[in-house]
Amino acid sequence: MAGGGGAAAAKASSGGRVGVRIVVAGDKGTGKSSLIVTAAADTFPINVPPLLPPTRLPDDLYPDRVPVTIIDTSSSMENRGKLAEELKRADAVVLTYACDQPATLDRLSTFWLPELRRLEIKVPVIVVGCKLDLRDEQHPLSLEQVMSPIMQQFREIETCIECSAFKQIQVPEVFYYAQKAVLHPTAPLFDQEAQTLKPRCVRALKRIFILCDHDRDGALSDAELNDFQVKCFNAPLQPSEIVGVKRVVQEKLPEGVNDRGLTLTGFLFLHALFIEKGRLETTWTVLRKFGYNNDIRLSDDQLPPPIKRAPDQSVELTSEALDFLRGIFLLFDIDGDGALNPAELEDLFSTAPESPWDEAPYKDAAERTALGGLSLDGFLSEWALMTVLDPIRSVENLIYCGYAGDPSSAIRITRRRRLDRQKQQSERNVFQCFVFGPKKAGKSALLNSFIGRPFADMYASTSEERYTVNAVDVPGGTRKTLILREIPEDGVPKLLYTKDSLAACDIAVFVHDRSDESSWKRATELLVEVTSHGEANGCEVPCLIVAAKDDLNPFPTEIQDSTRVSQDMGIEAPIPVSTKLGDFNNVFRRIVSAAEHPHLSIPETEAGKSRKQYHRLVNRSLMFVSVGAAVAIVGLAAYRVYASRRNASS
């Protein structure tokens, strides 16, 4: 397994880059300009201007044939702004010091490298010792001795090299290493300290191995190895080369080869070996041939294009994608217990850059078994949540898990909710419910109960938005997925600051503690705020009120107050629930039912009613005006007919 295939392979290994921009920086007098001119002209300059214009190296100077443009910089204070601007546009930075001036070497760690960090320059750095011919040989120190402490402190340094422009020693190599650090960076692939492949690299290579293991026997046969070589490098392997590759692996790692061929362990070992020997372009060529970018994620051209949709449209998985996920679930449920335990789930996502559900908002969003496993409902619910919140990432992870269909066929865009209201029925399978309410009203307890968590007596304030998701059985034998999004009381102003903030909301629920009158008043204030925002921005949503803590005595005027508000705003009476007693009064089914009929349960404020009445009067006035105008036109026409007849008779 090796590189080859000429220009095509070079283009693949470079990730399709059209050019590399290298910025040279360092103290005055360290040899920056002489280094650049010598690299470009292959001769040492007699007279060098203070600052060179952008310099392009010959395209055929390096094997990748990717154009290299070198930017000279000035270190003077008056040019500091220009320097920062150039550094921020760099693909790589060459930092120079003079081998005959130890103070310039010290400046790397006291000024230049900290300055790059301050400017948040996150590109490879090549440290170059210029004027090697002038170094004092009375105090010889190896480059490793000089640079090891600095490289330990500044991990962004990709490599170090010493050169002499005057004697033309290692000048082309300076920019070769800089170009190579851009096209084939070490950092994403290899952990220099641990001397191992990085986890994301391992996971990508594992996926590639599985894709190339056509017979699914856990090893790459000679034929499969040859197919892999042709795909990546456009050149077949000779039988003797295949034997040689397997012999190298077997000598170092016996389990890397078995009677069926090269195992995954052996495949990973080979790539670690390439990287250790400085042949990063081989591994990068493989990764890029299978669609990976420099972050070792699938590049944009492997994913659906950006989704164009109105704010009140959502994205769901198609039946094709759901069927695939059901099959994957069964495949990875090794113990057949109807749930994916943490180890099985990690195995399922072991070909993705990382498990997508290890962090908020997905972590702990779905119902788990007593052993921490995900049932099929929980598994599909997590996918539904990810598709609603980040559809492209959802498709990306489907591909990592083995989805082989057209990426665009995995998702569908729902009908606009405005049309759903006109048709008085929603066709969505996934509904998002915003849960509002004052502190201590019982919002979190409602979300917890939705995913089967036991009631907790201890109150814990929620400061960030939080999601839970689950399947809900609805009349007719169908199932819908419901997403509950808890909006902390303090987060409501921030949410409503944006015009379309309610566009993603299929239904809003307002929770209050029915034993606390102040909780009820605050909940109704929130109801009016949200309703007013919806009325003003054309984002009216169905609303329900939930009277939580039904196990406690209601405040004295609760029934009269709730009846008045429900009647005034034209919505259902509050739904009493007790998460402590497990009495939910079919609240989740009722939430879904209200979302399915988006023309109902829409509250109206007094201002909204007045506005509607005003529009009604205006429309009626316009109608009268238009009718009057029509009568006048008809009358005028009749008069003209009468007049013409009279004139004719006379």
XYZ file of C-alpha atoms in Angstrom:
650
model
C 0.000 0.000 0.000
C 1.735 3.153 -1.226
C 1.305 6.430 -3.061
C 1.346 6.709 -6.845
C -0.707 7.642 -9.873
C 0.851 10.976 -10.913
C -1.121 14.215 -11.162
C -4.491 12.698 -10.208
C -3.060 11.233 -7.040
C -1.309 14.517 -6.295
C -4.562 16.431 -6.619
C -6.388 13.934 -4.396
C -3.653 14.020 -1.776
C -3.740 17.829 -1.674
C -7.466 17.912 -0.951
C -8.161 19.801 -4.195
C -6.333 22.930 -2.977
C -5.679 25.618 -5.577
C -2.781 27.236 -3.717
C -0.870 27.587 -0.450
C -0.138 30.975 1.103
C 2.958 31.010 3.335
C 3.737 34.080 5.448
C 7.342 34.590 6.576
C 7.775 36.517 9.834
C 10.547 37.157 12.315
C 12.866 39.791 13.724
C 14.599 42.295 11.459
C 17.877 41.004 10.028
C 17.095 37.299 10.444
C 17.254 36.650 6.686
C 13.603 36.547 5.656
C 13.913 38.272 2.283
C 17.139 36.478 1.289
C 15.489 33.151 2.082
C 12.491 33.953 -0.159
C 14.543 35.224 -3.118
C 16.929 32.243 -2.980
C 13.997 29.801 -2.928
C 12.323 31.494 -5.911
C 15.401 32.271 -8.060
C 17.709 29.446 -6.937
C 20.470 31.998 -6.398
C 21.583 34.189 -3.483
C 20.673 37.859 -4.048
C 23.329 40.579 -3.919
C 20.903 43.400 -3.125
C 17.624 42.672 -1.349
C 14.858 45.285 -1.029
C 13.565 45.959 2.497
C 10.238 44.223 1.744
C 9.517 41.853 -1.133
C 6.236 41.746 -3.035
C 4.268 38.445 -2.928
C 6.500 35.788 -4.489
C 5.239 32.685 -6.281
C 7.395 29.576 -6.443
C 7.495 27.508 -9.666
C 4.512 25.101 -9.769
C 6.740 22.112 -10.544
C 9.114 22.738 -7.651
C 7.339 20.230 -5.376
C 5.616 16.902 -6.156
C 2.092 18.041 -5.264
C 2.264 20.759 -7.938
C 0.154 23.067 -5.772
C 1.134 26.736 -6.291
C 2.976 28.299 -3.351
C 2.832 32.057 -2.735
C 5.251 33.487 -0.159
C 4.477 36.723 1.676
C 7.351 38.748 3.116
C 6.602 40.875 6.209
C 8.124 43.741 8.134
C 8.568 43.497 11.905
C 8.641 47.281 12.457
C 6.070 48.782 14.830
C 4.472 50.963 12.147
C 3.746 47.865 10.053
C 2.343 45.784 12.937
C -1.261 46.080 11.668
C -0.286 44.908 8.166
C 1.667 42.000 9.700
C -1.364 40.880 11.728
C -3.556 41.088 8.621
C -1.158 38.900 6.603
C -0.790 36.360 9.408
C -4.569 35.960 9.620
C -4.681 35.116 5.901
C -1.842 32.571 6.100
C -2.149 28.838 5.440
C 1.211 28.354 7.189
C 3.684 30.606 8.995
C 7.465 30.424 8.675
C 9.117 32.018 11.735
C 12.779 32.917 11.260
C 15.669 33.429 13.632
C 19.357 33.996 12.836
C 21.713 31.180 13.839
C 24.415 33.785 14.611
C 22.101 35.884 16.834
C 20.880 33.892 19.898
C 18.642 36.805 20.949
C 16.468 36.258 17.857
C 15.969 32.639 18.909
C 14.859 33.767 22.386
C 12.364 36.153 20.763
C 10.498 33.211 19.254
C 9.246 32.073 22.673
C 9.043 35.522 24.295
C 7.284 37.372 21.458
C 6.551 35.681 18.140
C 4.863 32.448 19.224
C 2.813 34.150 21.989
C 1.839 36.823 19.415
C 0.514 34.141 17.049
C -1.593 32.771 19.893
C -2.834 36.263 20.788
C -3.939 36.760 17.187
C -5.545 33.294 17.270
C -3.515 32.090 14.290
C -4.313 28.373 14.094
C -2.113 27.214 11.201
C 1.083 25.113 11.091
C 4.240 26.930 12.143
C 7.662 26.113 10.675
C 10.609 27.462 12.691
C 13.622 28.228 10.478
C 17.155 29.021 11.604
C 18.681 31.178 8.838
C 22.379 32.064 8.270
C 23.552 28.593 9.227
C 26.917 29.411 7.620
C 27.501 32.149 10.225
C 26.800 30.066 13.337
C 29.529 30.105 15.971
C 31.040 26.635 15.885
C 32.749 27.242 19.238
C 29.438 26.451 20.971
C 27.840 23.743 18.815
C 24.316 22.752 19.796
C 22.120 20.367 17.842
C 18.842 21.691 16.442
C 17.014 19.180 18.653
C 18.704 20.529 21.794
C 17.853 24.107 20.825
C 14.260 23.551 19.789
C 12.999 20.726 22.021
C 12.027 22.997 24.977
C 10.252 25.454 22.648
C 8.377 22.690 20.814
C 7.233 21.242 24.129
C 5.732 24.613 25.045
C 4.301 25.478 21.609
C 2.656 22.423 20.046
C 1.637 24.418 16.972
C 5.230 24.133 15.693
C 5.078 21.538 12.940
C 8.801 21.210 12.285
C 12.165 22.994 12.636
C 14.933 23.331 10.097
C 18.188 25.250 9.693
C 19.331 26.661 6.370
C 21.744 28.980 4.618
C 20.583 31.114 1.717
C 24.191 32.172 1.019
C 25.457 28.584 0.786
C 22.081 27.358 -0.582
C 21.716 24.732 2.141
C 18.178 23.326 2.677
C 16.423 26.403 1.249
C 13.828 24.557 -0.934
C 13.148 22.234 2.007
C 11.909 25.155 4.137
C 8.928 25.828 1.912
C 8.446 22.161 1.055
C 7.875 21.458 4.761
C 5.581 24.474 5.027
C 3.525 23.367 2.003
C 3.452 19.798 3.266
C 2.276 20.961 6.699
C -0.728 22.597 4.982
C -1.550 19.816 2.526
C -0.738 16.933 4.848
C -0.899 18.217 8.447
C 0.312 15.964 11.232
C -1.864 17.328 14.050
C -5.235 15.868 12.955
C -3.724 12.406 12.414
C -1.093 11.731 15.032
C -0.488 12.365 18.729
C 3.223 13.192 18.930
C 3.420 12.688 22.694
C 1.656 9.324 22.797
C 3.060 8.303 19.398
C -0.331 6.943 18.340
C -2.993 7.726 15.765
C -5.556 10.184 17.066
C -9.050 8.794 17.826
C -10.786 10.672 15.001
C -8.213 9.362 12.510
C -8.702 5.799 13.791
C -12.482 6.101 13.429
C -12.218 7.405 9.857
C -9.787 4.652 8.866
C -12.068 2.053 10.460
C -14.964 3.277 8.309
C -12.762 3.136 5.202
C -11.664 -0.400 6.116
C -15.309 -1.530 6.485
C -16.254 0.081 3.153
C -13.384 -1.803 1.452
C -14.146 -5.135 3.162
C -16.731 -6.098 0.537
C -17.344 -9.625 1.823
C -17.639 -8.413 5.444
C -15.271 -11.079 6.781
C -13.226 -8.668 8.919
C -10.127 -8.704 6.703
C -8.969 -7.232 3.389
C -8.176 -10.045 0.963
C -5.531 -9.626 -1.732
C -8.253 -8.631 -4.222
C -9.787 -6.139 -1.778
C -6.352 -4.658 -1.012
C -5.727 -4.245 -4.725
C -9.135 -2.563 -5.256
C -8.331 -0.209 -2.382
C -4.939 0.660 -3.919
C -6.458 1.363 -7.347
C -9.222 3.543 -5.850
C -6.825 5.650 -3.787
C -3.686 5.769 -5.935
C -4.853 4.817 -9.454
C -2.262 2.047 -9.601
C -2.574 -1.689 -8.804
C -0.359 -3.586 -6.388
C 1.779 -6.377 -7.778
C 1.351 -9.767 -6.018
C 4.888 -9.470 -4.645
C 4.047 -6.036 -3.185
C 0.964 -7.421 -1.413
C 3.097 -10.210 0.056
C 5.645 -7.612 1.169
C 3.029 -5.391 2.850
C 1.579 -8.314 4.807
C 5.047 -9.541 5.789
C 5.954 -6.109 7.245
C 2.749 -6.084 9.287
C 3.052 -9.686 10.460
C 6.642 -9.251 11.635
C 5.714 -6.271 13.823
C 2.127 -7.214 14.707
C 1.128 -10.877 14.254
C -2.609 -10.148 14.751
C -2.437 -7.651 11.866
C -2.764 -10.469 9.337
C -4.833 -13.665 9.367
C -5.633 -16.364 6.837
C -8.273 -14.103 5.229
C -5.978 -11.103 4.782
C -5.082 -7.779 6.423
C -7.112 -7.114 9.582
C -8.300 -3.738 10.835
C -5.490 -3.787 13.405
C -2.974 -4.326 10.611
C -4.557 -1.619 8.455
C -4.263 0.922 11.291
C -0.707 -0.193 12.020
C 0.324 0.459 8.404
C -0.987 4.020 8.557
C 0.775 4.685 11.863
C 3.955 3.395 10.212
C 3.539 5.716 7.211
C 3.074 8.709 9.494
C 6.052 7.832 11.692
C 8.202 7.629 8.552
C 6.987 11.072 7.442
C 4.758 9.783 4.639
C 1.641 11.625 5.772
C 0.598 12.206 2.166
C -0.238 8.493 1.880
C -2.772 8.565 4.719
C -4.158 11.944 3.603
C -4.626 10.642 0.053
C -6.673 7.732 1.427
C -8.778 9.978 3.667
C -9.467 12.504 0.925
C -10.319 9.804 -1.599
C -13.094 8.752 0.777
C -14.390 12.310 1.146
C -12.683 13.559 4.326
C -11.469 17.128 4.891
C -8.639 18.410 7.099
C -10.841 18.134 10.198
C -11.334 14.445 9.328
C -15.026 14.946 8.754
C -16.893 14.381 5.520
C -16.371 17.371 3.238
C -19.334 19.484 2.147
C -19.531 17.872 -1.286
C -20.348 14.540 0.383
C -23.384 16.034 2.148
C -26.696 17.529 1.014
C -26.510 21.192 -0.027
C -27.690 23.839 2.476
C -31.412 23.379 3.071
C -33.653 26.156 1.788
C -36.826 26.392 3.849
C -39.165 28.928 5.383
C -38.810 29.573 9.132
C -42.052 27.639 9.830
C -40.877 24.519 7.999
C -39.049 21.697 9.742
C -36.935 18.746 8.581
C -37.684 15.073 9.246
C -36.128 11.740 8.314
C -37.754 9.926 5.404
C -39.192 6.415 5.683
C -36.116 5.178 3.769
C -33.760 6.593 6.424
C -35.947 5.284 9.274
C -35.939 1.768 7.769
C -32.141 1.947 7.578
C -31.946 3.001 11.241
C -34.211 0.145 12.357
C -31.898 -2.281 10.553
C -28.794 -0.711 12.117
C -30.411 -0.927 15.559
C -31.008 -4.672 15.168
C -27.496 -5.199 13.785
C -25.792 -3.556 16.775
C -28.133 -4.967 19.455
C -25.665 -7.813 19.945
C -27.289 -9.253 23.086
C -30.765 -9.028 21.545
C -32.318 -7.336 24.595
C -34.186 -4.710 22.539
C -31.911 -1.879 23.653
C -28.499 -0.510 22.710
C -26.324 -0.409 25.822
C -23.538 2.229 26.019
C -20.923 -0.158 24.569
C -23.185 -1.131 21.655
C -24.005 2.512 20.990
C -20.317 3.437 21.022
C -19.652 0.597 18.573
C -22.404 1.892 16.284
C -20.819 5.360 16.199
C -17.222 4.078 16.133
C -16.940 5.068 12.457
C -18.125 8.644 13.140
C -15.675 11.376 14.286
C -17.238 11.077 17.754
C -20.502 9.894 19.243
C -22.897 12.762 18.416
C -25.050 12.248 21.504
C -22.399 12.616 24.200
C -23.083 16.327 24.719
C -26.067 18.669 25.084
C -28.677 18.942 23.741
C -28.699 15.203 22.896
C -27.138 13.814 26.056
C -29.911 12.550 28.370
C -32.618 13.781 25.981
C -34.222 10.358 25.387
C -35.579 7.645 27.643
C -33.006 5.127 28.896
C -33.391 1.651 30.327
C -32.327 0.828 33.888
C -28.925 -0.231 32.483
C -28.488 2.975 30.510
C -29.529 1.530 27.154
C -31.613 3.099 24.383
C -34.742 1.300 23.211
C -35.672 1.488 19.530
C -38.096 4.331 20.372
C -35.360 6.189 22.246
C -32.877 5.572 19.440
C -35.209 6.864 16.722
C -36.239 9.784 18.961
C -32.620 10.943 19.295
C -32.284 10.862 15.501
C -35.528 12.831 15.143
C -34.230 15.496 17.539
C -30.897 15.790 15.712
C -32.682 16.033 12.344
C -34.911 18.872 13.586
C -32.051 20.819 15.174
C -29.197 20.075 12.741
C -30.381 18.165 9.650
C -27.055 18.222 7.781
C -25.232 16.805 10.817
C -27.910 14.143 11.100
C -27.348 13.058 7.487
C -23.579 13.183 8.027
C -23.870 10.747 10.920
C -26.193 8.502 8.922
C -23.438 8.210 6.307
C -20.818 7.427 8.967
C -23.089 4.612 10.166
C -23.288 3.109 6.673
C -26.211 4.802 4.932
C -25.417 4.288 1.245
C -28.384 6.033 -0.398
C -28.444 9.510 -1.877
C -27.864 11.800 1.158
C -30.733 14.051 0.057
C -33.120 11.083 0.123
C -32.667 10.735 3.884
C -34.552 13.915 4.818
C -37.712 15.735 3.823
C -38.887 19.294 4.399
C -42.340 19.580 5.940
C -45.173 21.730 4.668
C -45.361 25.288 5.995
C -47.380 25.548 9.196
C -49.328 28.418 7.628
C -50.652 25.936 5.043
C -51.287 23.368 7.770
C -53.557 25.921 9.464
C -55.456 26.512 6.225
C -55.902 22.776 5.702
C -56.723 22.364 9.431
C -54.372 19.380 9.709
C -50.613 18.934 10.093
C -48.815 16.254 8.103
C -45.761 16.291 10.387
C -44.466 13.230 12.213
C -42.255 15.201 14.607
C -43.598 18.086 16.691
C -41.614 20.586 18.730
C -43.257 21.929 21.887
C -41.864 24.974 23.710
C -42.410 24.663 27.470
C -42.738 28.025 29.276
C -43.378 28.820 32.918
C -42.008 30.582 35.986
C -39.320 29.119 38.234
C -40.426 26.180 40.400
C -43.565 25.698 38.294
C -42.691 22.092 37.404
C -41.297 22.429 33.861
C -38.262 20.194 34.431
C -40.367 17.621 36.257
C -42.698 17.478 33.250
C -39.755 16.938 30.883
C -38.257 14.291 33.152
C -41.533 12.386 33.416
C -41.798 12.392 29.601
C -38.668 10.235 29.386
C -39.513 8.027 32.339
C -37.337 9.599 34.997
C -38.522 9.291 38.600
C -39.852 12.337 40.409
C -37.187 14.196 42.434
C -38.184 16.075 45.605
C -35.064 18.247 45.461
C -35.524 21.393 43.347
C -32.780 22.203 40.810
C -33.052 25.436 38.854
C -32.693 25.216 35.061
C -30.514 27.975 33.644
C -30.096 26.701 30.073
C -32.569 25.465 27.501
C -33.044 21.715 27.594
C -34.675 19.097 25.356
C -36.372 15.768 25.871
C -37.867 13.624 23.122
C -40.040 10.507 22.947
C -42.609 8.676 20.849
C -46.300 9.269 21.624
C -49.150 6.934 20.633
C -52.064 8.827 19.119
C -55.599 7.682 18.224
C -55.752 5.685 15.016
C -52.805 3.470 15.906
C -50.129 5.864 14.674
C -47.121 7.218 16.525
C -45.694 10.700 16.526
C -42.449 12.014 17.963
C -42.733 14.874 20.439
C -39.823 17.159 21.351
C -40.186 19.172 24.566
C -37.942 22.247 24.692
C -37.785 23.834 28.137
C -37.386 27.626 28.041
C -36.107 28.964 31.391
C -38.076 31.970 32.634
C -34.984 34.185 32.353
C -34.489 33.062 28.751
C -37.879 34.230 27.454
C -36.839 37.844 26.615
C -33.825 36.567 24.658
C -36.006 34.054 22.792
C -38.675 36.596 21.881
C -36.086 39.167 20.779
C -35.980 37.498 17.341
C -38.908 37.988 14.974
C -39.107 34.339 13.838
C -38.323 32.812 17.243
C -41.690 31.023 17.428
C -41.537 29.746 13.838
C -39.993 26.445 14.979
C -42.654 25.989 17.660
C -45.527 23.646 16.747
C -47.217 24.160 20.103
C -46.470 26.094 23.301
C -47.241 24.818 26.796
C -47.421 27.095 29.847
C -46.780 25.355 33.163
C -47.689 26.780 36.571
C -47.811 25.524 40.144
C -51.566 25.385 40.803
C -50.997 25.779 44.554
C -49.202 29.114 44.083
C -51.169 32.156 42.893
C -48.008 34.086 41.954
C -46.919 31.162 39.762
C -50.291 31.281 37.977
C -50.059 35.043 37.425
C -46.550 34.799 36.007
C -47.584 31.924 33.710
C -50.468 33.988 32.316
C -48.112 36.943 31.803
C -45.819 34.661 29.806
C -48.817 33.379 27.845
C -49.764 36.953 26.907
C -46.135 37.833 26.020
C -45.726 34.820 23.753
C -49.179 35.225 22.182
C -48.577 38.933 21.533
C -45.241 38.155 19.888
C -46.906 35.542 17.670
C -49.737 37.905 16.715
C -47.329 40.709 15.852
C -45.068 38.537 13.698
C -47.490 36.147 12.033
C -46.285 33.175 14.088
C -49.440 32.280 16.030
C -49.081 28.858 17.658
C -51.533 26.615 19.510
C -51.196 26.925 23.292
C -52.112 24.744 26.260
C -51.928 25.490 29.985
C -50.684 22.789 32.368
C -51.605 23.041 36.032
C -48.730 21.173 37.695
C -48.527 19.830 41.259
C -52.133 18.634 41.259
C -51.319 16.678 44.436
C -51.250 20.014 46.332
C -54.259 22.164 47.247
C -55.017 24.824 44.614
C -54.895 28.485 45.586
C -58.398 29.781 46.536
C -59.453 31.491 43.289
C -57.685 29.044 40.950
C -60.835 27.707 39.275
C -62.398 31.132 38.666
C -59.111 32.671 37.443
C -58.241 29.823 35.092
C -61.790 29.723 33.685
C -61.752 33.459 33.028
C -58.353 33.407 31.277
C -59.266 30.335 29.185
C -62.534 31.912 28.060
C -61.018 35.354 27.437
C -58.197 33.955 25.295
C -60.234 31.206 23.644
C -58.209 28.146 24.687
C -58.776 24.967 26.701
C -58.983 25.005 30.492
C -55.686 24.097 32.226
C -54.760 20.393 32.238
C -54.099 19.235 35.828
C -51.095 16.896 36.265
C -49.069 15.517 39.148
C -45.617 14.286 38.247
C -45.143 13.246 41.887
C -48.136 10.880 41.773
C -47.550 9.917 38.128
C -50.938 11.306 37.088
C -50.422 12.919 33.685
C -54.002 13.146 32.443
C -52.905 12.155 28.903
C -51.073 15.480 28.715
C -48.501 14.377 26.093
C -51.148 12.890 23.820
C -53.184 16.087 24.202
C -50.124 18.186 23.304
C -49.620 16.158 20.117
C -53.338 16.329 19.275
C -53.301 20.138 19.583
C -50.185 20.316 17.389
C -51.854 18.108 14.761
C -54.701 20.642 14.471
C -52.806 23.951 14.276
C -55.933 26.010 13.539
C -57.325 25.270 17.009
C -56.135 26.238 20.508
C -54.649 29.526 19.270
C -55.129 32.152 21.999
C -55.979 35.781 21.323
C -55.000 38.823 23.346
C -57.267 41.871 23.650
C -54.898 43.729 21.332
C -55.081 40.875 18.847
C -58.876 40.869 18.945
C -58.984 44.634 18.435
C -56.558 44.352 15.545
C -58.649 41.612 13.961
C -61.851 43.613 14.456
C -60.200 46.672 12.912
C -59.118 44.674 9.847
C -62.636 43.259 9.590
C -64.121 46.785 9.612
C -61.596 48.016 7.050
C -62.351 45.065 4.782
C -66.088 45.642 5.179
C -65.634 49.356 4.361
C -63.616 48.473 1.289
C -66.323 46.045 0.282
C -69.008 48.757 0.627
C -66.859 51.181 -1.340
C -66.287 48.637 -4.096
C -70.014 47.717 -4.190
C -70.941 51.431 -4.324
C -68.466 52.005 -7.113
C -69.850 49.041 -9.026
C -73.428 50.392 -8.649
C -72.294 53.828 -9.827
C -70.561 52.309 -12.863
C -73.645 50.262 -13.734
C -75.867 53.379 -13.296
C -73.577 55.445 -15.508
C -73.593 52.795 -18.181
C -77.409 52.592 -18.069
C -77.656 56.374 -18.374
C -75.342 56.349 -21.398
C -77.513 53.689 -23.086
C -80.662 55.714 -22.310
C -79.082 58.948 -23.606
C -77.884 57.365 -26.814
C -81.320 55.892 -27.522
C -82.996 59.250 -26.865
C -80.603 61.029 -29.204
C -81.241 58.420 -31.860
C -85.052 58.800 -31.633
C -84.880 62.598 -31.874
